[in-house]
PDB file of C-alpha atoms in Angstrom:
ATOM      1  CA  MET A   1       1.165 -13.450   2.104  1.00  0.00           C
ATOM      2  CA  SER A   2       0.106 -11.279  -0.800  1.00  0.00           C
ATOM      3  CA  ASN A   3      -1.442  -7.833  -0.851  1.00  0.00           C
ATOM      4  CA  ALA A   4      -4.142  -7.071  -3.392  1.00  0.00           C
ATOM      5  CA  TYR A   5      -4.654  -3.449  -4.420  1.00  0.00           C
ATOM      6  CA  LEU A   6      -8.167  -2.825  -5.704  1.00  0.00           C
ATOM      7  CA  ILE A   7      -8.173   0.282  -7.858  1.00  0.00           C
ATOM      8  CA  LEU A   8     -11.203   2.253  -9.071  1.00  0.00           C
ATOM      9  CA  CYS A   9     -10.241   4.713 -11.789  1.00  0.00           C
ATOM     10  CA  HIS A  10     -11.442   6.654 -14.820  1.00  0.00           C
ATOM     11  CA  LEU A  11      -8.028   8.044 -15.762  1.00  0.00           C
ATOM     12  CA  PRO A  12      -5.030   5.786 -16.473  1.00  0.00           C
ATOM     13  CA  PRO A  13      -3.054   5.181 -13.238  1.00  0.00           C
ATOM     14  CA  LEU A  14       0.257   4.746 -15.017  1.00  0.00           C
ATOM     15  CA  HIS A  15       2.219   4.673 -11.763  1.00  0.00           C
ATOM     16  CA  ILE A  16       0.809   1.188 -11.213  1.00  0.00           C
ATOM     17  CA  ARG A  17       3.394  -0.048 -13.720  1.00  0.00           C
ATOM     18  CA  THR A  18       6.182   1.199 -11.461  1.00  0.00           C
ATOM     19  CA  LEU A  19       4.623  -0.463  -8.413  1.00  0.00           C
ATOM     20  CA  ALA A  20       3.885  -3.739 -10.193  1.00  0.00           C
ATOM     21  CA  LEU A  21       7.463  -4.031 -11.443  1.00  0.00           C
ATOM     22  CA  ARG A  22       8.852  -3.246  -7.984  1.00  0.00           C
ATOM     23  CA  HIS A  23       6.606  -5.724  -6.210  1.00  0.00           C
ATOM     24  CA  PRO A  24       5.989  -8.808  -8.375  1.00  0.00           C
ATOM     25  CA  ASN A  25       4.341 -10.664  -5.479  1.00  0.00           C
ATOM     26  CA  ALA A  26       1.662  -7.986  -5.019  1.00  0.00           C
ATOM     27  CA  HIS A  27      -1.413  -7.964  -7.246  1.00  0.00           C
ATOM     28  CA  TYR A  28      -3.092  -4.911  -8.745  1.00  0.00           C
ATOM     29  CA  TYR A  29      -6.733  -5.122  -9.851  1.00  0.00           C
ATOM     30  CA  LEU A  30      -8.093  -2.265 -11.955  1.00  0.00           C
ATOM     31  CA  HIS A  31     -11.674  -1.337 -12.681  1.00  0.00           C
ATOM     32  CA  TYR A  32     -11.384   1.213 -15.469  1.00  0.00           C
ATOM     33  CA  ASP A  33     -14.597   3.138 -16.110  1.00  0.00           C
ATOM     34  CA  ALA A  34     -16.502   1.851 -19.132  1.00  0.00           C
ATOM     35  CA  ARG A  35     -16.684   5.361 -20.585  1.00  0.00           C
ATOM     36  CA  ALA A  36     -12.874   5.664 -20.664  1.00  0.00           C
ATOM     37  CA  PRO A  37     -10.824   4.362 -23.643  1.00  0.00           C
ATOM     38  CA  LEU A  38      -9.136   1.115 -22.660  1.00  0.00           C
ATOM     39  CA  ILE A  39      -6.247   1.762 -25.035  1.00  0.00           C
ATOM     40  CA  LYS A  40      -4.780   4.147 -22.455  1.00  0.00           C
ATOM     41  CA  LEU A  41      -3.954   1.153 -20.263  1.00  0.00           C
ATOM     42  CA  ASP A  42      -1.806  -0.571 -22.890  1.00  0.00           C
ATOM     43  CA  SER A  43       1.368  -0.095 -20.841  1.00  0.00           C
ATOM     44  CA  LEU A  44      -0.156  -2.194 -18.036  1.00  0.00           C
ATOM     45  CA  LYS A  45      -1.585  -5.071 -20.055  1.00  0.00           C
ATOM     46  CA  ASN A  46       1.459  -7.362 -20.222  1.00  0.00           C
ATOM     47  CA  LEU A  47       2.313  -7.311 -16.544  1.00  0.00           C
ATOM     48  CA  PRO A  48       1.482 -10.658 -14.887  1.00  0.00           C
ATOM     49  CA  ASN A  49       0.456  -9.104 -11.570  1.00  0.00           C
ATOM     50  CA  VAL A  50      -1.792  -6.401 -13.059  1.00  0.00           C
ATOM     51  CA  HIS A  51      -5.355  -7.517 -13.693  1.00  0.00           C
ATOM     52  CA  ILE A  52      -7.642  -5.227 -15.704  1.00  0.00           C
ATOM     53  CA  LEU A  53     -11.273  -6.220 -15.264  1.00  0.00           C
ATOM     54  CA  ARG A  54     -12.910  -7.170 -18.543  1.00  0.00           C
ATOM     55  CA  HIS A  55     -16.400  -6.389 -17.291  1.00  0.00           C
ATOM     56  CA  ARG A  56     -16.396  -2.627 -16.945  1.00  0.00           C
ATOM     57  CA  ILE A  57     -19.212  -0.527 -15.527  1.00  0.00           C
ATOM     58  CA  ALA A  58     -20.093   3.041 -16.466  1.00  0.00           C
ATOM     59  CA  VAL A  59     -19.831   4.658 -13.042  1.00  0.00           C
ATOM     60  CA  ASN A  60     -21.971   7.644 -12.159  1.00  0.00           C
ATOM     61  CA  TRP A  61     -20.640   9.966  -9.470  1.00  0.00           C
ATOM     62  CA  GLY A  62     -22.376   9.213  -6.172  1.00  0.00           C
ATOM     63  CA  GLY A  63     -24.340   6.308  -7.665  1.00  0.00           C
ATOM     64  CA  PHE A  64     -24.772   2.633  -6.892  1.00  0.00           C
ATOM     65  CA  SER A  65     -22.748   1.873 -10.001  1.00  0.00           C
ATOM     66  CA  MET A  66     -19.720   2.760  -7.845  1.00  0.00           C
ATOM     67  CA  ILE A  67     -20.673  -0.079  -5.484  1.00  0.00           C
ATOM     68  CA  GLU A  68     -21.129  -2.452  -8.425  1.00  0.00           C
ATOM     69  CA  ALA A  69     -17.649  -1.642  -9.731  1.00  0.00           C
ATOM     70  CA  THR A  70     -16.219  -2.141  -6.239  1.00  0.00           C
ATOM     71  CA  LEU A  71     -17.913  -5.531  -5.857  1.00  0.00           C
ATOM     72  CA  ALA A  72     -16.481  -6.581  -9.226  1.00  0.00           C
ATOM     73  CA  LEU A  73     -13.026  -5.805  -7.836  1.00  0.00           C
ATOM     74  CA  PHE A  74     -13.772  -7.810  -4.681  1.00  0.00           C
ATOM     75  CA  GLN A  75     -14.815 -10.819  -6.729  1.00  0.00           C
ATOM     76  CA  ALA A  76     -11.753 -10.688  -8.954  1.00  0.00           C
ATOM     77  CA  ALA A  77      -9.297 -10.296  -6.078  1.00  0.00           C
ATOM     78  CA  LEU A  78     -10.922 -12.959  -3.896  1.00  0.00           C
ATOM     79  CA  SER A  79     -10.635 -15.489  -6.717  1.00  0.00           C
ATOM     80  CA  ASN A  80      -6.883 -15.662  -6.058  1.00  0.00           C
ATOM     81  CA  LYS A  81      -6.474 -17.696  -2.871  1.00  0.00           C
ATOM     82  CA  ASN A  82      -2.992 -16.264  -2.315  1.00  0.00           C
ATOM     83  CA  ASN A  83      -4.373 -12.773  -1.729  1.00  0.00           C
ATOM     84  CA  GLN A  84      -4.680 -12.190   2.005  1.00  0.00           C
ATOM     85  CA  TYR A  85      -4.819  -8.418   2.474  1.00  0.00           C
ATOM     86  CA  PHE A  86      -6.972  -6.126   0.358  1.00  0.00           C
ATOM     87  CA  HIS A  87      -6.762  -2.373  -0.088  1.00  0.00           C
ATOM     88  CA  LEU A  88      -9.437  -0.392  -1.933  1.00  0.00           C
ATOM     89  CA  ILE A  89      -7.927   2.739  -3.464  1.00  0.00           C
ATOM     90  CA  SER A  90      -8.520   5.162  -6.317  1.00  0.00           C
ATOM     91  CA  GLY A  91      -6.342   5.885  -9.314  1.00  0.00           C
ATOM     92  CA  ASP A  92      -5.027   9.031  -7.638  1.00  0.00           C
ATOM     93  CA  CYS A  93      -4.021   7.314  -4.396  1.00  0.00           C
ATOM     94  CA  VAL A  94      -0.381   6.615  -3.626  1.00  0.00           C
ATOM     95  CA  PRO A  95       0.889   3.974  -1.187  1.00  0.00           C
ATOM     96  CA  LEU A  96       3.087   5.310   1.584  1.00  0.00           C
ATOM     97  CA  VAL A  97       4.478   1.975   2.769  1.00  0.00           C
ATOM     98  CA  SER A  98       5.742  -1.142   1.025  1.00  0.00           C
ATOM     99  CA  PRO A  99       3.623  -4.296   0.567  1.00  0.00           C
ATOM    100  CA  GLU A 100       5.864  -6.048   3.082  1.00  0.00           C
ATOM    101  CA  GLN A 101       5.172  -3.390   5.706  1.00  0.00           C
ATOM    102  CA  LEU A 102       1.454  -3.575   4.952  1.00  0.00           C
ATOM    103  CA  ALA A 103       1.392  -7.347   5.335  1.00  0.00           C
ATOM    104  CA  GLU A 104       3.333  -7.154   8.591  1.00  0.00           C
ATOM    105  CA  GLN A 105       0.907  -4.626  10.096  1.00  0.00           C
ATOM    106  CA  CYS A 106      -2.197  -6.427   8.829  1.00  0.00           C
ATOM    107  CA  ALA A 107      -0.963  -9.754  10.221  1.00  0.00           C
ATOM    108  CA  MET A 108      -0.928  -8.258  13.716  1.00  0.00           C
ATOM    109  CA  GLN A 109      -4.757  -8.113  13.728  1.00  0.00           C
ATOM    110  CA  PRO A 110      -7.370 -10.918  13.864  1.00  0.00           C
ATOM    111  CA  GLU A 111      -8.368 -12.573  10.607  1.00  0.00           C
ATOM    112  CA  ASN A 112     -11.734 -10.796  10.367  1.00  0.00           C
ATOM    113  CA  THR A 113     -10.315  -7.260  10.555  1.00  0.00           C
ATOM    114  CA  ILE A 114     -11.506  -4.317   8.489  1.00  0.00           C
ATOM    115  CA  TRP A 115      -9.998  -0.833   8.640  1.00  0.00           C
ATOM    116  CA  LEU A 116     -13.024   1.323   7.803  1.00  0.00           C
ATOM    117  CA  HIS A 117     -13.971   4.843   8.861  1.00  0.00           C
ATOM    118  CA  SER A 118     -17.575   5.055  10.099  1.00  0.00           C
ATOM    119  CA  GLU A 119     -19.466   7.664  12.108  1.00  0.00           C
ATOM    120  CA  ASN A 120     -23.013   8.773  12.779  1.00  0.00           C
ATOM    121  CA  THR A 121     -23.836  11.741  10.516  1.00  0.00           C
ATOM    122  CA  PRO A 122     -27.392  12.993  11.110  1.00  0.00           C
ATOM    123  CA  HIS A 123     -27.015  15.767   8.513  1.00  0.00           C
ATOM    124  CA  LEU A 124     -26.615  13.106   5.804  1.00  0.00           C
ATOM    125  CA  ARG A 125     -29.581  10.994   6.899  1.00  0.00           C
ATOM    126  CA  TYR A 126     -31.628  12.061   3.861  1.00  0.00           C
ATOM    127  CA  ARG A 127     -29.275   9.948   1.731  1.00  0.00           C
ATOM    128  CA  THR A 128     -29.926   6.661   3.511  1.00  0.00           C
ATOM    129  CA  ARG A 129     -33.529   7.343   4.520  1.00  0.00           C
ATOM    130  CA  PHE A 130     -35.148   8.046   1.160  1.00  0.00           C
ATOM    131  CA  ASN A 131     -34.989   6.511  -2.289  1.00  0.00           C
ATOM    132  CA  ALA A 132     -34.162   9.183  -4.856  1.00  0.00           C
ATOM    133  CA  PRO A 133     -35.500   9.155  -8.441  1.00  0.00           C
ATOM    134  CA  HIS A 134     -32.282  10.708  -9.742  1.00  0.00           C
ATOM    135  CA  ALA A 135     -29.904   8.381  -7.873  1.00  0.00           C
ATOM    136  CA  ASP A 136     -27.204   6.792 -10.060  1.00  0.00           C
ATOM    137  CA  THR A 137     -28.063   8.989 -13.035  1.00  0.00           C
ATOM    138  CA  THR A 138     -26.286  11.915 -14.646  1.00  0.00           C
ATOM    139  CA  TRP A 139     -29.122  14.107 -13.346  1.00  0.00           C
ATOM    140  CA  GLN A 140     -27.687  13.849  -9.840  1.00  0.00           C
ATOM    141  CA  ARG A 141     -25.137  16.600 -10.500  1.00  0.00           C
ATOM    142  CA  HIS A 142     -27.375  18.782 -12.677  1.00  0.00           C
ATOM    143  CA  PHE A 143     -29.630  21.622 -11.552  1.00  0.00           C
ATOM    144  CA  ILE A 144     -32.809  19.517 -11.439  1.00  0.00           C
ATOM    145  CA  GLY A 145     -31.035  16.802  -9.490  1.00  0.00           C
ATOM    146  CA  LYS A 146     -29.772  19.328  -6.978  1.00  0.00           C
ATOM    147  CA  ILE A 147     -33.333  20.574  -6.468  1.00  0.00           C
ATOM    148  CA  LEU A 148     -34.523  17.009  -5.850  1.00  0.00           C
ATOM    149  CA  THR A 149     -31.699  16.444  -3.398  1.00  0.00           C
ATOM    150  CA  ARG A 150     -32.587  19.664  -1.599  1.00  0.00           C
ATOM    151  CA  SER A 151     -36.204  18.483  -1.275  1.00  0.00           C
ATOM    152  CA  LEU A 152     -35.040  15.266   0.399  1.00  0.00           C
ATOM    153  CA  LYS A 153     -32.960  17.274   2.870  1.00  0.00           C
ATOM    154  CA  ILE A 154     -36.024  19.356   3.753  1.00  0.00           C
ATOM    155  CA  ALA A 155     -38.216  16.252   4.086  1.00  0.00           C
ATOM    156  CA  ASP A 156     -35.727  14.706   6.497  1.00  0.00           C
ATOM    157  CA  LYS A 157     -35.840  17.808   8.693  1.00  0.00           C
ATOM    158  CA  ILE A 158     -39.633  18.049   8.653  1.00  0.00           C
ATOM    159  CA  LEU A 159     -40.466  14.360   9.169  1.00  0.00           C
ATOM    160  CA  PRO A 160     -39.231  13.063  12.541  1.00  0.00           C
ATOM    161  CA  SER A 161     -37.028   9.976  12.563  1.00  0.00           C
ATOM    162  CA  LYS A 162     -34.708   8.142  14.952  1.00  0.00           C
ATOM    163  CA  GLU A 163     -32.906   6.434  12.096  1.00  0.00           C
ATOM    164  CA  ILE A 164     -29.112   6.366  12.377  1.00  0.00           C
ATOM    165  CA  CYS A 165     -27.056   7.359   9.348  1.00  0.00           C
ATOM    166  CA  LEU A 166     -23.564   5.868   9.284  1.00  0.00           C
ATOM    167  CA  SER A 167     -21.108   7.290   6.784  1.00  0.00           C
ATOM    168  CA  GLY A 168     -17.427   7.479   6.071  1.00  0.00           C
ATOM    169  CA  SER A 169     -14.768   7.161   3.434  1.00  0.00           C
ATOM    170  CA  GLN A 170     -15.347   4.503   0.784  1.00  0.00           C
ATOM    171  CA  TRP A 171     -11.613   3.657   0.799  1.00  0.00           C
ATOM    172  CA  PHE A 172     -10.641   0.918   3.244  1.00  0.00           C
ATOM    173  CA  SER A 173      -8.488  -2.141   3.891  1.00  0.00           C
ATOM    174  CA  ALA A 174      -9.476  -5.628   5.023  1.00  0.00           C
ATOM    175  CA  ASN A 175      -8.034  -9.064   5.429  1.00  0.00           C
ATOM    176  CA  ARG A 176      -9.398 -12.009   3.508  1.00  0.00           C
ATOM    177  CA  ALA A 177     -12.011 -13.244   5.969  1.00  0.00           C
ATOM    178  CA  ALA A 178     -13.425  -9.739   6.425  1.00  0.00           C
ATOM    179  CA  LEU A 179     -13.585  -8.985   2.705  1.00  0.00           C
ATOM    180  CA  GLN A 180     -15.213 -12.325   1.927  1.00  0.00           C
ATOM    181  CA  LEU A 181     -17.871 -11.651   4.563  1.00  0.00           C
ATOM    182  CA  LEU A 182     -18.370  -8.105   3.276  1.00  0.00           C
ATOM    183  CA  PHE A 183     -18.760  -9.402  -0.276  1.00  0.00           C
ATOM    184  CA  ASN A 184     -21.245 -12.101   0.758  1.00  0.00           C
ATOM    185  CA  GLU A 185     -23.381  -9.660   2.732  1.00  0.00           C
ATOM    186  CA  SER A 186     -23.291  -7.171  -0.156  1.00  0.00           C
ATOM    187  CA  LEU A 187     -25.251  -9.567  -2.349  1.00  0.00           C
ATOM    188  CA  GLY A 188     -28.292  -9.593  -0.101  1.00  0.00           C
ATOM    189  CA  ASP A 189     -30.679  -7.058   1.374  1.00  0.00           C
ATOM    190  CA  ALA A 190     -28.097  -4.277   1.445  1.00  0.00           C
ATOM    191  CA  THR A 191     -28.041  -4.056  -2.344  1.00  0.00           C
ATOM    192  CA  ALA A 192     -31.814  -3.823  -2.600  1.00  0.00           C
ATOM    193  CA  TYR A 193     -31.885  -1.137   0.081  1.00  0.00           C
ATOM    194  CA  PHE A 194     -29.131   1.084  -1.358  1.00  0.00           C
ATOM    195  CA  GLU A 195     -29.724   0.810  -5.121  1.00  0.00           C
ATOM    196  CA  LYS A 196     -31.698   4.063  -5.266  1.00  0.00           C
ATOM    197  CA  LYS A 197     -29.961   5.914  -2.462  1.00  0.00           C
ATOM    198  CA  LEU A 198     -27.746   8.957  -2.975  1.00  0.00           C
ATOM    199  CA  VAL A 199     -23.965   8.594  -2.604  1.00  0.00           C
ATOM    200  CA  PRO A 200     -24.213   5.004  -1.330  1.00  0.00           C
ATOM    201  CA  ASP A 201     -20.444   4.500  -1.600  1.00  0.00           C
ATOM    202  CA  GLU A 202     -20.070   6.546   1.595  1.00  0.00           C
ATOM    203  CA  HIS A 203     -22.650   4.460   3.499  1.00  0.00           C
ATOM    204  CA  PHE A 204     -23.003   0.960   2.030  1.00  0.00           C
ATOM    205  CA  PHE A 205     -20.078  -0.846   3.630  1.00  0.00           C
ATOM    206  CA  GLN A 206     -20.473   1.042   6.915  1.00  0.00           C
ATOM    207  CA  TYR A 207     -24.062  -0.220   7.029  1.00  0.00           C
ATOM    208  CA  ILE A 208     -23.014  -3.831   6.413  1.00  0.00           C
ATOM    209  CA  VAL A 209     -20.307  -3.752   9.068  1.00  0.00           C
ATOM    210  CA  ALA A 210     -22.713  -2.254  11.626  1.00  0.00           C
ATOM    211  CA  GLN A 211     -25.333  -4.898  10.834  1.00  0.00           C
ATOM    212  CA  ASN A 212     -22.740  -7.650  11.364  1.00  0.00           C
ATOM    213  CA  ILE A 213     -20.570  -6.035  14.022  1.00  0.00           C
ATOM    214  CA  ASP A 214     -20.209  -9.288  15.973  1.00  0.00           C
ATOM    215  CA  LYS A 215     -18.589 -10.911  12.907  1.00  0.00           C
ATOM    216  CA  PHE A 216     -16.027  -8.179  12.161  1.00  0.00           C
ATOM    217  CA  HIS A 217     -13.042  -6.892  14.051  1.00  0.00           C
ATOM    218  CA  HIS A 218     -13.733  -3.291  13.078  1.00  0.00           C
ATOM    219  CA  ILE A 219     -10.937  -0.741  13.373  1.00  0.00           C
ATOM    220  CA  ASN A 220     -12.567   2.652  12.869  1.00  0.00           C
ATOM    221  CA  GLN A 221      -9.584   4.127  11.041  1.00  0.00           C
ATOM    222  CA  ASN A 222      -8.831   3.530   7.373  1.00  0.00           C
ATOM    223  CA  LYS A 223      -5.111   4.439   7.567  1.00  0.00           C
ATOM    224  CA  ARG A 224      -5.422   6.983   4.764  1.00  0.00           C
ATOM    225  CA  LEU A 225      -4.736  10.695   4.500  1.00  0.00           C
ATOM    226  CA  ILE A 226      -7.663  12.310   2.686  1.00  0.00           C
ATOM    227  CA  ARG A 227      -8.164  16.025   3.296  1.00  0.00           C
ATOM    228  CA  PHE A 228     -11.162  18.161   2.415  1.00  0.00           C
ATOM    229  CA  ALA A 229     -11.151  21.952   2.384  1.00  0.00           C
ATOM    230  CA  ASP A 230     -14.405  21.970   4.384  1.00  0.00           C
ATOM    231  CA  ALA A 231     -17.288  19.716   5.370  1.00  0.00           C
ATOM    232  CA  ALA A 232     -19.339  20.718   2.316  1.00  0.00           C
ATOM    233  CA  ALA A 233     -16.629  19.871  -0.251  1.00  0.00           C
ATOM    234  CA  ASN A 234     -17.447  17.056  -2.692  1.00  0.00           C
ATOM    235  CA  HIS A 235     -13.840  16.364  -3.646  1.00  0.00           C
ATOM    236  CA  PRO A 236     -10.662  16.128  -1.553  1.00  0.00           C
ATOM    237  CA  ASP A 237      -7.781  18.558  -1.830  1.00  0.00           C
ATOM    238  CA  PHE A 238      -4.723  17.670  -3.875  1.00  0.00           C
ATOM    239  CA  LEU A 239      -1.835  16.825  -1.560  1.00  0.00           C
ATOM    240  CA  THR A 240       1.744  18.043  -1.758  1.00  0.00           C
ATOM    241  CA  LEU A 241       4.901  15.976  -1.414  1.00  0.00           C
ATOM    242  CA  ASP A 242       5.344  17.401   2.077  1.00  0.00           C
ATOM    243  CA  ASP A 243       1.833  16.186   2.915  1.00  0.00           C
ATOM    244  CA  LEU A 244       2.788  12.687   1.793  1.00  0.00           C
ATOM    245  CA  TRP A 245       5.908  12.526   3.921  1.00  0.00           C
ATOM    246  CA  ALA A 246       4.052  13.930   6.924  1.00  0.00           C
ATOM    247  CA  ALA A 247       1.341  11.284   6.525  1.00  0.00           C
ATOM    248  CA  GLN A 248       4.006   8.601   6.145  1.00  0.00           C
ATOM    249  CA  ARG A 249       5.621   9.660   9.437  1.00  0.00           C
ATOM    250  CA  GLU A 250       2.224   9.547  11.141  1.00  0.00           C
ATOM    251  CA  GLY A 251       1.638   5.942  10.061  1.00  0.00           C
ATOM    252  CA  ALA A 252      -0.777   6.325   7.148  1.00  0.00           C
ATOM    253  CA  TRP A 253      -0.779   3.551   4.541  1.00  0.00           C
ATOM    254  CA  PHE A 254      -2.131   5.562   1.598  1.00  0.00           C
ATOM    255  CA  ALA A 255      -2.764   9.159   0.607  1.00  0.00           C
ATOM    256  CA  ARG A 256      -5.372  10.698  -1.686  1.00  0.00           C
ATOM    257  CA  LYS A 257      -5.733  12.867  -3.757  1.00  0.00           C
ATOM    258  CA  VAL A 258      -2.341  13.128  -5.460  1.00  0.00           C
ATOM    259  CA  SER A 259      -1.500  14.386  -8.935  1.00  0.00           C
ATOM    260  CA  ALA A 260       0.234  12.039 -11.380  1.00  0.00           C
ATOM    261  CA  GLU A 261       3.316  14.258 -11.288  1.00  0.00           C
ATOM    262  CA  HIS A 262       3.571  14.155  -7.490  1.00  0.00           C
ATOM    263  CA  ILE A 263       2.980  10.396  -7.437  1.00  0.00           C
ATOM    264  CA  ALA A 264       5.827   9.877  -9.909  1.00  0.00           C
ATOM    265  CA  ARG A 265       8.183  12.082  -7.905  1.00  0.00           C
ATOM    266  CA  PHE A 266       7.239  10.476  -4.596  1.00  0.00           C
ATOM    267  CA  LEU A 267       7.870   6.972  -5.952  1.00  0.00           C
ATOM    268  CA  GLN A 268      11.181   8.169  -7.346  1.00  0.00           C
ATOM    269  CA  TYR A 269      12.227   9.459  -3.928  1.00  0.00           C
ATOM    270  CA  GLU A 270      10.821   6.379  -2.131  1.00  0.00           C
ATOM    271  CA  PRO A 271      12.183   3.327  -4.003  1.00  0.00           C
ATOM    272  CA  ASP A 272      11.011   0.870  -1.340  1.00  0.00           C
ATOM    273  CA  VAL A 273       7.335   1.876  -1.461  1.00  0.00           C
TER     274      VAL A 273
END
């Protein structure tokens, strides 16, 4: 049974060539940001198991465009009936185990399994509670956008609410039945609700799984090492080679964020990955 790696990137993940050549039965689907020059992916274009999406979306940080790009990857990967296990990763993720090991571990779980981190985060409730005029725009990271975001935080503290805010990493794995269900549910009310929310990529799929919890076998662990310097950090720390091997020993499937140089060296040292 085949693994499908769904890759969101804005810089060329050239290590995918190494992986695709090593594992011809695995499939690699790339959404390359519409603002990035496609010519930089030329080294990947002639590989039969690498699929570069033709429809590319200009992704804004923390915007619903990230969800749209992710759903495009879902659709492309699901179109191949041989794909059974799906892994959403970024261009600076590195796998820590082989596709065969992944398939073996995934096959041990029921067919509707999703490995997705989700937790109640009241301090982020302003994101899922209010529509934001600057959501999914370049203003979100500018001074005016930060003021608007701050006003939503204040409003959430002033106005009482019992609303639950689920959040977690946007990077997850799922088997075919779970991803198909997630994709189907994404096309409905969830899209309308989250289109103008802030940073929906950290809430959207958690929301869908919670709303359909009786249909998913939800494992609240995404099997990834992602480390942040502190709770307020917007971007994860870069990991060292020692971090990768430690995560591998602890059973992680992927690690993020890893420099291109460290990815190349790790894959050189780990020829079976």
